[in-house]
mmCIF file of C-alpha atoms and ligand atoms in Angstrom:
data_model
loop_
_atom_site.group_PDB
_atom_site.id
_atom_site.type_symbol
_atom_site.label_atom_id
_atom_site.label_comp_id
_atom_site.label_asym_id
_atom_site.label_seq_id
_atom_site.Cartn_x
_atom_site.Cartn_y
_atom_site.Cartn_z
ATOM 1 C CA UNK A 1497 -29.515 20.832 56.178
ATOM 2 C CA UNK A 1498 -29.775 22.917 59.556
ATOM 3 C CA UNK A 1499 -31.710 26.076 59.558
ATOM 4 C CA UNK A 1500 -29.615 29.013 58.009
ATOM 5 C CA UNK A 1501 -26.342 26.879 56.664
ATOM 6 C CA UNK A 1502 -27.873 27.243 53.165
ATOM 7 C CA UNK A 1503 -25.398 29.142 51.397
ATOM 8 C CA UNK A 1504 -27.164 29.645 48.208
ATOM 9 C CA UNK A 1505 -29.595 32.665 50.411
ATOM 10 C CA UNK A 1506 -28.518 35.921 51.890
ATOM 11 C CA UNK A 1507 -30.905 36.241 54.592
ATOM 12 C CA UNK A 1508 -33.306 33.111 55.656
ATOM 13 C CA UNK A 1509 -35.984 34.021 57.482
ATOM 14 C CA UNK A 1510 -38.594 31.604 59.165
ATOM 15 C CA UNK A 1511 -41.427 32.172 61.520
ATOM 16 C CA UNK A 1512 -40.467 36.329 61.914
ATOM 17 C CA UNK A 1513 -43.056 38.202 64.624
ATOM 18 C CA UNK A 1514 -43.008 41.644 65.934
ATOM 19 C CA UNK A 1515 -44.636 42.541 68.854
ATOM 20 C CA UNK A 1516 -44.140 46.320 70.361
ATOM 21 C CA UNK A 1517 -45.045 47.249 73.897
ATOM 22 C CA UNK A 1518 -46.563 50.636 73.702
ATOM 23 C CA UNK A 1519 -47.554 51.282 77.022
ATOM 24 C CA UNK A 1520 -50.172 48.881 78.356
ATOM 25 C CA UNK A 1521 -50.833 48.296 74.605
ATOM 26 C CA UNK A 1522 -48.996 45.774 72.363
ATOM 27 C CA UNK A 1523 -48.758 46.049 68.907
ATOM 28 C CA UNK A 1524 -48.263 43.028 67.047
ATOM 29 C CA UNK A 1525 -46.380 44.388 63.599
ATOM 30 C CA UNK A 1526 -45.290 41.209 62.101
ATOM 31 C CA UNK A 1527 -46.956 37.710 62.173
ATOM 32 C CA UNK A 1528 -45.022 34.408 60.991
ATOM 33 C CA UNK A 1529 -42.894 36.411 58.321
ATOM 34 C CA UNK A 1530 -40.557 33.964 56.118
ATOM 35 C CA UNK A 1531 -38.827 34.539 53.646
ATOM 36 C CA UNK A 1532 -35.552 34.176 51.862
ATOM 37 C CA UNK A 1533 -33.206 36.248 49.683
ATOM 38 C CA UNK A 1534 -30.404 34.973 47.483
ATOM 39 C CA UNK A 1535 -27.525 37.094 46.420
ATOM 40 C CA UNK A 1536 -28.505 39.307 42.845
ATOM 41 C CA UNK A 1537 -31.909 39.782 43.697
ATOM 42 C CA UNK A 1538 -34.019 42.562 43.483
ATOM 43 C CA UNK A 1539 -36.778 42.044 46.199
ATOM 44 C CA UNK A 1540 -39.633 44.351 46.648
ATOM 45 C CA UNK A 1541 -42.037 44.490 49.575
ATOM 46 C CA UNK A 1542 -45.259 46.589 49.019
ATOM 47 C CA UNK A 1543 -47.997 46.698 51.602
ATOM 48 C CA UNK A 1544 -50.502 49.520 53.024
ATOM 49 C CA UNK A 1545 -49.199 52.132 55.768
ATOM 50 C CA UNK A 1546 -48.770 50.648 59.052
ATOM 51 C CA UNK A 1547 -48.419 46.846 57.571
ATOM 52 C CA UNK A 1548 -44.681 46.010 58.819
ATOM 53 C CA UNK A 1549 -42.516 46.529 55.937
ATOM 54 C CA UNK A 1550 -40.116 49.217 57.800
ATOM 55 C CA UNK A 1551 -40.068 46.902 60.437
ATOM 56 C CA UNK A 1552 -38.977 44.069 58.531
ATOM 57 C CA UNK A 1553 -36.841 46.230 56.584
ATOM 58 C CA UNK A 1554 -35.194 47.122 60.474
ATOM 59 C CA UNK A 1555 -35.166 43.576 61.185
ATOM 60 C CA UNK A 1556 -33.272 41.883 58.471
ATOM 61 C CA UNK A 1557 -30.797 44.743 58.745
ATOM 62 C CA UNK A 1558 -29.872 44.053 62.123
ATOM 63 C CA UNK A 1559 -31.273 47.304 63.370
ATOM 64 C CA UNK A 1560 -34.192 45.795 65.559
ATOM 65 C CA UNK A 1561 -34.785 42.044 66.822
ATOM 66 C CA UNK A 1562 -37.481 39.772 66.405
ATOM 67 C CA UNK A 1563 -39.790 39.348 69.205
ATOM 68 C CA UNK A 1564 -40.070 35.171 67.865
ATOM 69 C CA UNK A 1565 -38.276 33.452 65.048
ATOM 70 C CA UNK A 1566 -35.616 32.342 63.577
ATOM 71 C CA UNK A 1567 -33.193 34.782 61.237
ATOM 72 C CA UNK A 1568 -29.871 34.194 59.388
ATOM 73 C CA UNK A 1569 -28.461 36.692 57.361
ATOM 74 C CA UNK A 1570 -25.014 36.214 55.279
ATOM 75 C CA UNK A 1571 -24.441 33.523 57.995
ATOM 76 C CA UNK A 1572 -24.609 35.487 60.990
ATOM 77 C CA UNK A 1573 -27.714 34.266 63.276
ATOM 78 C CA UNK A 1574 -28.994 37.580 64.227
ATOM 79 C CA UNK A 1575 -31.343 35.716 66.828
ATOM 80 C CA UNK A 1576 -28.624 34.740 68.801
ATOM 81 C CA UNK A 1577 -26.334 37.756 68.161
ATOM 82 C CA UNK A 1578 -25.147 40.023 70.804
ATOM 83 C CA UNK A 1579 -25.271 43.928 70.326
ATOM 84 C CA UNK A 1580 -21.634 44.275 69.329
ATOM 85 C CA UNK A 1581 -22.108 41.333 66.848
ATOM 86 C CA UNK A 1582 -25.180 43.162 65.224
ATOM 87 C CA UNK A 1583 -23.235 46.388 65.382
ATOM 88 C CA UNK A 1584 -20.367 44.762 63.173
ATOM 89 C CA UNK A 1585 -23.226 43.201 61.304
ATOM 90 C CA UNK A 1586 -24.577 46.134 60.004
ATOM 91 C CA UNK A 1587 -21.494 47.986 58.963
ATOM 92 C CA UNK A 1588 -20.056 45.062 57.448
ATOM 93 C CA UNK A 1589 -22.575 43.951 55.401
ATOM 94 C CA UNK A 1590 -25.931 46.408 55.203
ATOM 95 C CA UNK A 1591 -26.098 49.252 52.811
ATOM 96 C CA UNK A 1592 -29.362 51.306 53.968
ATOM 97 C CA UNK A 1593 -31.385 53.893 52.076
ATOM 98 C CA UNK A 1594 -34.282 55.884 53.425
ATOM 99 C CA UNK A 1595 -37.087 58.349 51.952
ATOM 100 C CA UNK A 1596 -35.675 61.145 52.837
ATOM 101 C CA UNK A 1597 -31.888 60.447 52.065
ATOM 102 C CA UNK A 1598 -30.552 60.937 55.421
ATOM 103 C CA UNK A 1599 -27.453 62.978 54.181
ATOM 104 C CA UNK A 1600 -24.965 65.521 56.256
ATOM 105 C CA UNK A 1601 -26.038 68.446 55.405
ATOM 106 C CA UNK A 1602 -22.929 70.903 55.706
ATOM 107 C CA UNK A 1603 -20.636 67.967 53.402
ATOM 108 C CA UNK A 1604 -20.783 67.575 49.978
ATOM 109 C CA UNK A 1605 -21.354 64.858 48.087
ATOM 110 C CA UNK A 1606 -18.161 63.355 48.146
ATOM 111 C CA UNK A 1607 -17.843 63.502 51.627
ATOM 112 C CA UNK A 1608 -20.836 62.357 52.024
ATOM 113 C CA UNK A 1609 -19.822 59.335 50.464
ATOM 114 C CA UNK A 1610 -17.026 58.569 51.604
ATOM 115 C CA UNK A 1611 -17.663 59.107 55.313
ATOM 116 C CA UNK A 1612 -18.119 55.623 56.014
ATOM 117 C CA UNK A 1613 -14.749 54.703 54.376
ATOM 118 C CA UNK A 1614 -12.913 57.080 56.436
ATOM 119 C CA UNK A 1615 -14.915 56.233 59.578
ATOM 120 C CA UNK A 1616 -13.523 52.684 58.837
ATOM 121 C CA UNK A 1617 -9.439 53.394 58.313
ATOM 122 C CA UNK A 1618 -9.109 54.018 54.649
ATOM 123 C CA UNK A 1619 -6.770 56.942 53.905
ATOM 124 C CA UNK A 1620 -8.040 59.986 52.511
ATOM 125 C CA UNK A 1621 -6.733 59.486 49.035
ATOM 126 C CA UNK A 1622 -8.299 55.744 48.557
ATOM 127 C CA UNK A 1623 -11.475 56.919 50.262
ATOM 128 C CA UNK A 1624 -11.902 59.975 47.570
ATOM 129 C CA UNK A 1625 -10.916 57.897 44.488
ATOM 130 C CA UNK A 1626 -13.317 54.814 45.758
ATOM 131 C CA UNK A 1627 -16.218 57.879 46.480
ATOM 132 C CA UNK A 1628 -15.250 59.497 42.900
ATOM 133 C CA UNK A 1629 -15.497 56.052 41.167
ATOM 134 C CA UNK A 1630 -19.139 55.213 43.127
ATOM 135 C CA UNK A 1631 -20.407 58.785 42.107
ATOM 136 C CA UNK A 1632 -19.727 57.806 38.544
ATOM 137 C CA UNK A 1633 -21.712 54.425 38.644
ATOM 138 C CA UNK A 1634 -24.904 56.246 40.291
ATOM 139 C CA UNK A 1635 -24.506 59.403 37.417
ATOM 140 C CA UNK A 1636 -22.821 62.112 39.679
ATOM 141 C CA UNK A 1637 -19.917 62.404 39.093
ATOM 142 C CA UNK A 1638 -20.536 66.380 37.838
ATOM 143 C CA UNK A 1639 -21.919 66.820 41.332
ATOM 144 C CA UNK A 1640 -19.322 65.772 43.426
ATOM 145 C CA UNK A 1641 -18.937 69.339 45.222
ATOM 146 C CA UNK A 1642 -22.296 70.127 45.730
ATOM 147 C CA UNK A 1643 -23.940 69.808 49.356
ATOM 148 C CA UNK A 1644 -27.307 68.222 49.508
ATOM 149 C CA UNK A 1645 -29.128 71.560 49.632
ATOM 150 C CA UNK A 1646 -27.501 72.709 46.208
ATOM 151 C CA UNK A 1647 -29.051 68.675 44.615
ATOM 152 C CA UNK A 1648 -32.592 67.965 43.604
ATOM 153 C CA UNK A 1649 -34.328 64.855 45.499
ATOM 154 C CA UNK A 1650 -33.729 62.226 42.874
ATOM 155 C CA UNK A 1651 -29.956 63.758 42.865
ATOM 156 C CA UNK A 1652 -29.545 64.033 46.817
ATOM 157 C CA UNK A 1653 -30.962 60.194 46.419
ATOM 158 C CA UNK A 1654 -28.660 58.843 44.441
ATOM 159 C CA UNK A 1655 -25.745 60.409 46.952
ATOM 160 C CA UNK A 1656 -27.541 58.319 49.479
ATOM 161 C CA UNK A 1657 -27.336 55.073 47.034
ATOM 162 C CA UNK A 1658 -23.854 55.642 46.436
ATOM 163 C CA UNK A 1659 -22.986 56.043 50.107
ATOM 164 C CA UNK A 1660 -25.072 52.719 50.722
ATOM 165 C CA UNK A 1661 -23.165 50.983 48.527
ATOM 166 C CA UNK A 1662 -19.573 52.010 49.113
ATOM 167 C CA UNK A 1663 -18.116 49.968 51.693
ATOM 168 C CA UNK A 1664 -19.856 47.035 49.375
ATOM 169 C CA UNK A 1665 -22.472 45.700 51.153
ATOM 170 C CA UNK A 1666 -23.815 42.422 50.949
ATOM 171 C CA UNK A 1667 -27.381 43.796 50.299
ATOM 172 C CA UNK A 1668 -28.760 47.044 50.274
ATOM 173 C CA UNK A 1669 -31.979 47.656 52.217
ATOM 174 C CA UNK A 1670 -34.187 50.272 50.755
ATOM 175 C CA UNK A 1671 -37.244 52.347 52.478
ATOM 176 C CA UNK A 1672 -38.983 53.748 50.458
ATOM 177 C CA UNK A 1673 -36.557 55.458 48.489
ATOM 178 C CA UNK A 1674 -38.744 56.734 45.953
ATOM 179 C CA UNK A 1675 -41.501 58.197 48.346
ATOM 180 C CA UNK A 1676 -40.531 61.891 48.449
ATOM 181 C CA UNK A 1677 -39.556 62.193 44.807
ATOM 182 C CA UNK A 1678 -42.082 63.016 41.672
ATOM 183 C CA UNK A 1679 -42.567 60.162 39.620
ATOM 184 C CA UNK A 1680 -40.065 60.609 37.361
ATOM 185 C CA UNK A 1681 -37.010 61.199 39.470
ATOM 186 C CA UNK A 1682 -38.628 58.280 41.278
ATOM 187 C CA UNK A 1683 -38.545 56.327 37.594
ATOM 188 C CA UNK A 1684 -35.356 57.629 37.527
ATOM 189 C CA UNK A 1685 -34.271 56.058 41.137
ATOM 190 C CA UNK A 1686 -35.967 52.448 39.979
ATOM 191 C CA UNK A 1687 -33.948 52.888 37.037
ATOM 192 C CA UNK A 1688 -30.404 53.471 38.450
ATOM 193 C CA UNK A 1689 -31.393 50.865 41.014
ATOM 194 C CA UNK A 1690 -32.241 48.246 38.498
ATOM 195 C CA UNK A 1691 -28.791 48.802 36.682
ATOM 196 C CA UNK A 1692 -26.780 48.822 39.792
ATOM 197 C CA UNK A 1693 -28.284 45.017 40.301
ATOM 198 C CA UNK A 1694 -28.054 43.901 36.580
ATOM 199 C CA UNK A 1695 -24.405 45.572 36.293
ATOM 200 C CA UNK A 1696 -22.924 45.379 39.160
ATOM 201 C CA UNK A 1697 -25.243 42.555 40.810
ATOM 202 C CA UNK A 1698 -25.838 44.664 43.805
ATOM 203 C CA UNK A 1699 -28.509 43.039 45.759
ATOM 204 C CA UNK A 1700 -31.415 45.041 46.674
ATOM 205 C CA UNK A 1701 -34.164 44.811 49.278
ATOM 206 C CA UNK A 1702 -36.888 47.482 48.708
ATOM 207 C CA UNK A 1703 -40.252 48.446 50.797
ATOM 208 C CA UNK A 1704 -42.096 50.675 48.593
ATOM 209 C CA UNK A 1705 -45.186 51.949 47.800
ATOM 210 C CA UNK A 1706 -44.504 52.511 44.021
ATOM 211 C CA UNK A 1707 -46.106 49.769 42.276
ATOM 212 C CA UNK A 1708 -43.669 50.257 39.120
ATOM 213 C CA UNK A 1709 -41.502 48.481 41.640
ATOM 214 C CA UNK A 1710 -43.209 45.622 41.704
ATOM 215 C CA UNK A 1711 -42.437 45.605 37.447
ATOM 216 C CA UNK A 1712 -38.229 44.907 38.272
ATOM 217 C CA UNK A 1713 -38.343 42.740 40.971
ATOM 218 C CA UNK A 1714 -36.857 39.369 40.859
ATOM 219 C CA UNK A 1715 -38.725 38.300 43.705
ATOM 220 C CA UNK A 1716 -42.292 40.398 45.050
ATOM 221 C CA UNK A 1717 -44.228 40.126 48.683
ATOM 222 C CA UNK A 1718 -46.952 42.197 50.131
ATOM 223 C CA UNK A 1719 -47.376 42.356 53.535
ATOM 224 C CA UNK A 1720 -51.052 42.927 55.000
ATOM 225 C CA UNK A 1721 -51.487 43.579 58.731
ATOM 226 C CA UNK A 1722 -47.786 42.031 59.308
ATOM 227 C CA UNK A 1723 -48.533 39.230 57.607
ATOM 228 C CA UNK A 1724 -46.268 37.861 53.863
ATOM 229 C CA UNK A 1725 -47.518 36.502 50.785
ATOM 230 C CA UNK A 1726 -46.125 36.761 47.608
ATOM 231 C CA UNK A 1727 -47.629 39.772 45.520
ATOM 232 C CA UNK A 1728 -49.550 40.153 42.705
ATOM 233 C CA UNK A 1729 -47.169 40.851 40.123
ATOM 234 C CA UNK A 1730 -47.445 44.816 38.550
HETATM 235 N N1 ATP B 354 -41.464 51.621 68.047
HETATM 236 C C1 ATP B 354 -42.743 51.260 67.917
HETATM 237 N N2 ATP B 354 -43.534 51.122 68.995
HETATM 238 C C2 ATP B 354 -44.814 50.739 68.896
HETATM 239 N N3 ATP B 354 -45.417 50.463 67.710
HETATM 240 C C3 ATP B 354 -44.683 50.595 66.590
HETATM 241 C C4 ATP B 354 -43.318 51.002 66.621
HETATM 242 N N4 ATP B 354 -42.846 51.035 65.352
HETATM 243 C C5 ATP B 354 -43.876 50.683 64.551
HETATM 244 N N5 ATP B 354 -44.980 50.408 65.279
HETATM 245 C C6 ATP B 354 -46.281 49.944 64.772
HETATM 246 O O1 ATP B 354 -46.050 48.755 64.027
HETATM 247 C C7 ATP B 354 -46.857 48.730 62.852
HETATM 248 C C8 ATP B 354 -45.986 48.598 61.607
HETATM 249 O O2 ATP B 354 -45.250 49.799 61.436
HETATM 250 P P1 ATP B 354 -44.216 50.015 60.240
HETATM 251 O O3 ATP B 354 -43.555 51.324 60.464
HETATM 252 O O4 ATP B 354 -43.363 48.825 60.113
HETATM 253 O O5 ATP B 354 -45.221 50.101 58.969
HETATM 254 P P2 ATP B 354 -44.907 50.458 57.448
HETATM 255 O O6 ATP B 354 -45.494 49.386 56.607
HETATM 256 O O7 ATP B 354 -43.465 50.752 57.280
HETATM 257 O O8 ATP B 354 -45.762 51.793 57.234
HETATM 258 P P3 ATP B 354 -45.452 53.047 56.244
HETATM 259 O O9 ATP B 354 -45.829 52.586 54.850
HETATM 260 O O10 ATP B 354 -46.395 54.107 56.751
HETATM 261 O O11 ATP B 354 -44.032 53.421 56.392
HETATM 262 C C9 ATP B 354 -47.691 49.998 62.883
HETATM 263 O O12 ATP B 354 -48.947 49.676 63.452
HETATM 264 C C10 ATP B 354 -46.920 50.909 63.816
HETATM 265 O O13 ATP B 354 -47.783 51.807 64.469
HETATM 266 MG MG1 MG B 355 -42.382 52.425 56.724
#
């Protein structure tokens, strides 16, 4: 079967390097990365500071390229892809959610959420019942109103989650999303995760330096000086 046509993965991923240019310097972040993701997994990647896993994370989300490889995901080779087709990529297809939420500021929660709906053509109405009905699967549904300065972390993080997920992604790529949050809003966060894939089979992809991670995943890797092997399991 050629490279990538396998439709039983998400993303298939063979032979992934990084290398950044920093000046005269290069910085080789990822060395012969493969790996593959089918849909309904929960994949974690764990790994010291500096060992590639945002970079993979940017990579398989279409936000970066490989510097050598080869890289399907959901059937689009994002090797060969042009800028507008990685554009379309990533809003069609990518939810992403970062450490420190990444939310406007001056909207509520709501809006918040439903920004990406309206930034695609939904009417208003649709956009706030779909945002209403997504604030209710993530637990805030009492907080629709609120801005991000009036939520606590774990709250403003499951906003993020819920904005991710609304214009239903095929995968969700997570950095770590528990990294700025005590440990149990971040138990909380693995938690509402971890239903969101069992209920609603919402396919996650999660760097992380939370080793309770590593306890849900359906599939674990660690990455050590850019390099992937399967972890040790938590
Ligand atoms: N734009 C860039 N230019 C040059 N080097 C970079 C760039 N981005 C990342 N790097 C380097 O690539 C390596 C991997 O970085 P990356 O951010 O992927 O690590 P990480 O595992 O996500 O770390 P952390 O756990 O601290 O978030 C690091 O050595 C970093 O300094
Ligand atoms: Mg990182």
């Amino acid at each position: 079967m050629p490279f990538g046509t396998d439709s039983r993965y998400l993303i298939e991923a063979v032979g992934l390097g990084k290398v950044y240019q920093r000046g005269n310097e290069k910085v080789v972040a990822l060395r012969n990365v493969s790996l593959s993701v089918e849909s309904g997994e929960f994949a974690v990647i764990i790994g010291p500071s500096g060992s590639g896993k945002s970079t993979l994370l940017h990579i398989l989300g279409g936000i970066d390229r490989p510097s050598t490889g080869e890289l399907h995901a959901t059937g689009v080779d994002l090797v060969a892809a042009s800028d507008a087709t990685l554009t379309r990529f990533r809003r069609d297809n990518i939810g992403f959610v970062f450490q420190f939420y990444n939310l406007l500021p001056s909207f509520n929660a709501l809006d918040n959420v439903i920004l990406p709906l309206l930034a695609k053509g939904m009417g208003w109405k649709a956009s706030r019942a779909r945002g209403e009905a997504i604030l209710e699967q993530v637990g805030l549904d009492h907080r629709q109103k609120h801005t991000p300065g009036q939520l606590s972390g774990g709250e403003q993080q499951r906003v993020a989650i819920a904005r991710a997920m609304v214009l239903e992604p095929c995968f969700i790529l997570a950095d770590e999303p528990t990294g700025d949050l005590d440990s149990a809003s971040a138990n909380s966060i693995i938690a509402l995760m971890m239903d969101l894939n069992k209920r609603l089979g919402v396919t996650f992809i999660v760097a992380t330096h939370n080793l309770n991670l590593l306890k849900v995943a359906s599939r674990s890797y660690e990455l050590v000086d850019g390099r992937l092997k399967t972890a040790p399991t938590g």
